[in-house]
Short mmCIF file of C-alpha atoms in Angstrom, two decimals:
data_model
loop_
_atom_site.label_atom_id
_atom_site.label_comp_id
_atom_site.label_asym_id
_atom_site.label_seq_id
_atom_site.Cartn_x
_atom_site.Cartn_y
_atom_site.Cartn_z
CA ILE A 62 149.68 140.94 32.15
CA THR A 63 152.98 140.70 30.36
CA ILE A 64 155.76 138.80 32.10
CA ASP A 65 159.31 139.69 31.27
CA LEU A 66 160.81 136.20 31.11
CA GLY A 67 164.29 137.64 30.73
CA ALA A 68 163.96 139.58 33.95
CA VAL A 69 162.59 136.52 35.73
CA ALA A 70 165.54 134.46 34.52
CA ILE A 71 168.00 137.11 35.70
CA CYS A 72 166.33 137.28 39.12
CA ALA A 73 166.47 133.49 39.40
CA VAL A 74 170.20 133.48 38.59
CA LEU A 75 170.90 136.29 41.06
CA PHE A 76 168.89 134.47 43.73
CA LYS A 77 170.90 131.30 43.17
CA LEU A 78 174.16 133.23 43.32
CA ASP A 79 173.09 134.86 46.58
CA LEU A 80 172.03 131.48 47.95
CA ASP A 81 175.32 129.85 46.94
CA LYS A 82 177.26 132.74 48.42
CA GLY A 83 175.27 132.49 51.63
CA LEU A 84 175.90 128.75 51.88
CA GLU A 85 179.61 129.33 51.21
CA LEU A 86 179.83 131.97 53.93
CA GLU A 87 177.93 129.73 56.32
CA GLY A 88 180.33 126.89 55.56
CA ASN A 89 183.34 129.15 56.14
CA VAL A 90 181.92 130.32 59.48
CA GLU A 91 181.37 126.71 60.55
CA LYS A 92 184.94 125.82 59.54
CA LYS A 93 186.29 128.76 61.54
CA ILE A 94 184.27 127.73 64.58
CA GLU A 95 185.51 124.14 64.34
CA ARG A 96 189.08 125.36 63.84
CA LYS A 97 188.79 127.57 66.91
CA LYS A 98 187.50 124.64 68.97
CA GLU A 99 190.36 122.48 67.71
CA MET A 100 192.95 125.12 68.63
CA LYS A 101 191.47 125.38 72.13
CA LYS A 102 191.80 121.62 72.56
CA ILE A 103 195.40 121.73 71.37
CA SER A 104 196.22 124.61 73.73
CA ALA A 105 194.69 122.74 76.65
CA ALA A 106 196.65 119.58 75.76
CA MET A 107 199.88 121.60 75.53
CA LYS A 108 199.24 123.12 78.96
CA ASN A 109 198.60 119.70 80.47
CA ARG A 110 201.90 118.41 79.07
CA GLU A 111 203.86 120.75 81.32
CA LYS A 112 203.50 118.13 84.05
CA ASP A 113 204.72 115.43 81.68
CA ILE A 114 207.88 117.42 80.95
CA GLN A 115 208.80 117.42 84.64
CA LYS A 116 208.78 113.61 84.67
CA LEU A 117 211.11 113.23 81.67
CA ASN A 118 214.62 112.03 82.50
CA VAL A 119 217.77 113.56 81.07
CA SER A 120 221.44 112.65 81.27
CA ILE A 121 223.62 115.60 82.31
CA ARG A 122 227.40 115.99 82.46
CA VAL A 123 228.76 116.40 85.97
CA SER A 124 232.49 116.41 85.28
CA ALA A 125 234.98 117.55 82.66
CA ASP A 126 235.92 113.97 81.80
CA GLY A 127 232.39 113.19 80.63
CA GLU A 128 230.87 111.57 83.72
CA THR A 129 227.07 111.75 83.57
CA ARG A 130 224.12 111.48 85.93
CA GLU A 131 220.41 111.02 85.21
CA ALA A 132 217.63 113.07 86.74
CA PRO A 133 214.04 114.12 85.96
CA ILE A 134 213.66 117.61 84.55
CA GLY A 135 211.33 118.44 87.46
CA VAL A 136 214.08 117.70 89.97
CA LEU A 137 216.49 119.95 88.08
CA GLN A 138 213.85 122.68 88.04
CA SER A 139 213.15 122.57 91.77
CA GLY A 140 216.62 121.67 93.03
CA ALA A 141 218.92 123.52 90.63
CA LYS A 142 216.49 126.18 89.33
CA GLN A 143 217.26 124.91 85.83
CA HIS A 144 215.51 126.29 82.76
CA THR A 145 215.14 123.93 79.80
CA VAL A 146 215.07 124.39 76.03
CA ILE A 147 213.90 121.29 74.15
CA LEU A 148 214.86 121.00 70.47
CA ILE A 149 212.79 118.65 68.29
CA GLY A 150 213.56 117.93 64.64
CA PRO A 151 215.84 116.19 62.18
CA GLN A 152 219.39 115.56 63.37
CA SER A 153 220.62 118.29 61.03
CA TYR A 154 218.33 120.76 62.83
CA THR A 155 219.35 119.79 66.38
CA ARG A 156 223.04 119.87 65.46
CA ASP A 157 222.77 123.26 63.75
CA SER A 158 220.91 124.61 66.79
CA LEU A 159 223.60 123.32 69.17
CA PHE A 160 226.30 124.76 66.95
CA SER A 161 224.63 128.19 67.00
CA ALA A 162 224.39 127.92 70.81
CA GLN A 163 228.11 127.15 70.94
CA LEU A 164 228.80 130.47 69.21
CA VAL A 165 227.37 132.24 72.25
CA LYS A 166 229.76 132.89 75.15
CA ARG A 167 230.40 129.49 76.72
CA ASP A 168 229.49 130.37 80.31
CA VAL A 169 226.21 132.10 79.41
CA PHE A 170 224.09 128.97 79.68
CA ALA A 171 225.74 127.89 82.95
CA ARG A 172 225.34 131.32 84.55
CA SER A 173 221.75 131.51 83.36
CA ASN A 174 220.89 127.94 84.41
CA VAL A 175 219.76 127.02 80.89
CA LEU A 176 219.88 123.38 79.84
CA ILE A 177 219.44 122.38 76.18
CA VAL A 178 217.89 119.00 75.38
CA PRO A 179 218.12 117.98 71.69
CA TYR A 180 215.78 115.24 70.43
CA SER A 181 216.54 114.11 66.88
CA ILE A 182 213.43 112.48 65.46
CA ASN A 183 215.28 110.59 62.73
CA SER A 184 218.05 109.11 64.88
CA ASP A 185 218.30 105.74 66.60
CA ARG A 186 216.97 106.32 70.13
CA THR A 187 218.25 102.89 71.25
CA LYS A 188 221.80 104.23 71.03
CA PRO A 189 221.95 107.15 73.48
CA VAL A 190 224.96 109.40 73.40
CA SER A 191 227.42 108.50 76.14
CA GLY A 192 230.02 110.75 77.69
CA GLY A 193 233.08 111.03 75.50
CA GLY A 194 231.64 108.90 72.69
CA PHE A 195 233.81 108.73 69.58
CA GLY A 196 230.97 109.81 67.30
CA GLU A 197 229.97 112.71 69.52
CA ARG A 198 230.40 116.19 68.07
CA THR A 199 231.99 118.99 70.07
CA GLU A 200 228.75 120.97 70.37
CA GLU A 201 227.08 117.89 71.89
CA LYS A 202 229.75 117.67 74.60
CA GLU A 203 229.00 121.05 76.17
CA ALA A 204 228.02 120.94 79.84
CA TYR A 205 224.75 122.76 79.13
CA VAL A 206 223.62 120.00 76.72
CA ALA A 207 221.62 117.11 78.20
CA GLN A 208 220.48 113.94 76.46
CA PRO A 209 216.89 112.61 76.70
CA VAL A 210 216.65 109.26 78.48
CA GLY A 211 213.74 106.80 78.55
CA GLU A 212 210.78 105.76 76.42
CA GLU A 213 208.59 108.47 77.98
CA TRP A 214 210.30 110.94 75.67
CA ASP A 215 208.90 109.19 72.60
CA SER A 216 205.23 109.72 73.49
CA TYR A 217 205.86 113.27 74.68
CA ILE A 218 207.72 114.23 71.49
CA GLN A 219 205.07 112.60 69.29
CA ALA A 220 202.35 114.65 71.00
CA GLU A 221 204.31 117.89 70.46
CA VAL A 222 204.97 117.03 66.80
CA ASP A 223 201.33 116.10 66.17
CA ASP A 224 200.08 119.39 67.63
CA ALA A 225 202.64 121.41 65.68
CA ILE A 226 201.61 119.71 62.43
CA ALA A 227 197.92 120.30 63.23
CA GLN A 228 198.64 124.02 63.53
CA GLY A 229 201.16 124.57 60.75
CA GLY A 230 201.39 121.48 58.55
CA GLU A 231 203.99 118.77 57.94
CA LYS A 232 206.73 121.36 57.37
CA MET A 233 206.83 122.01 61.12
CA LYS A 234 208.51 118.65 61.69
CA GLU A 235 211.28 119.44 59.22
CA GLU A 236 211.82 123.07 60.26
CA GLY A 237 212.30 122.07 63.89
CA ILE A 238 210.24 122.72 67.02
CA VAL A 239 211.43 124.57 70.12
CA ILE A 240 209.91 124.20 73.59
CA VAL A 241 211.14 126.77 76.13
CA VAL A 242 210.45 125.74 79.74
CA ARG A 243 211.02 128.06 82.70
CA ASN A 244 212.35 126.62 85.95
CA ASP A 245 208.91 126.86 87.56
CA GLY A 246 207.69 124.27 85.03
CA GLU A 247 205.77 126.66 82.78
CA VAL A 248 206.26 126.49 79.02
CA ILE A 249 206.72 130.15 78.11
CA ARG A 250 207.29 129.68 74.39
CA ARG A 251 206.77 127.21 71.60
CA GLY A 252 208.38 128.09 68.30
CA VAL A 253 209.59 126.79 64.96
CA GLY A 254 213.02 127.03 63.36
CA MET A 255 216.39 128.13 64.65
CA VAL A 256 216.52 129.44 68.22
CA PRO A 257 217.31 133.12 68.84
CA TRP A 258 219.52 132.26 71.81
CA LYS A 259 220.07 135.79 73.10
CA MET A 260 216.35 136.54 73.24
CA THR A 261 215.54 133.12 74.69
CA VAL A 262 218.11 133.26 77.51
CA ASN A 263 217.12 136.84 78.35
CA GLU A 264 213.43 135.91 78.39
CA LEU A 265 214.03 132.98 80.73
CA ASN A 266 215.84 135.31 83.11
CA GLY A 267 213.22 138.03 82.97
CA VAL A 268 215.22 140.48 80.88
CA THR A 269 213.08 142.38 78.37
CA ASP A 270 214.11 144.25 75.24
CA GLU A 271 213.38 147.53 77.00
CA GLU A 272 215.96 146.83 79.71
CA PRO A 273 219.55 147.80 78.95
CA ALA A 274 221.01 144.84 80.86
CA SER A 275 221.50 141.48 79.18
CA VAL A 276 222.64 138.16 80.57
CA LEU A 277 224.76 137.83 77.43
CA ASN A 278 226.83 140.90 78.20
#
C-alpha cells in the first residue's frame, strides 16, 4: 500500500487549522456569554441606583437674589413633580451643557419642571457653589440649575462612571455622561455627550416626535 505523505501532511495541517478555528470560535462565544452576563449585572445595578438618586440632596434657588434651600431629589419628585437631568463630566463639559441649555427659552425648564444638576468630576467638591458667588457663571445661576450637596453624591457618581467605562471605555468619562430621571423616580435615559435639550424635555413630558405639539413651542 502506497501512502501519499504529502496528502497526509496537508490533511494534518487542515485538521489543525479547523481545530484552531474551532477553539477560536469557542473562545469568542464564551467571551460573548461573559460579556452578556456582565451587561446584565450592570443593568441591574443601574436600576437599583434609582432609589439612591432619590436620597441625594441638592441645593436649589428659591429667590431672585440667590437664596437657596436644600432638599432630597425624591422630595422634589413627589412634592414638586420635578424631573431631573444629571450631568457628569469634566467642568468644561458641564459648563458647555449648561450654556446650551441657556440657549433654550428661559421658562421652558420651569414650565416643564426640569431641574439640571451638574457634577464636575475634576472640580473641588469641598467648595460648593453658593448663591451669587463671584466666580459663578451666568448659566450656573439659572433657577433650573441645582447644585449637588453631600458626600453621597461621590459614591453615586463613581458608580455611574465605572459602569459607563465598563460599557464604552475611558472616553465616556471625558465625553460626559447624562442621567435623565423622570419625576416618578425612573431613569428613562442614560447617554453620553451633549444633551439634546428639546428631545429630552419633550420626552420627560411625554411628547413624542410623532406629535405636533412641543413643550418648547
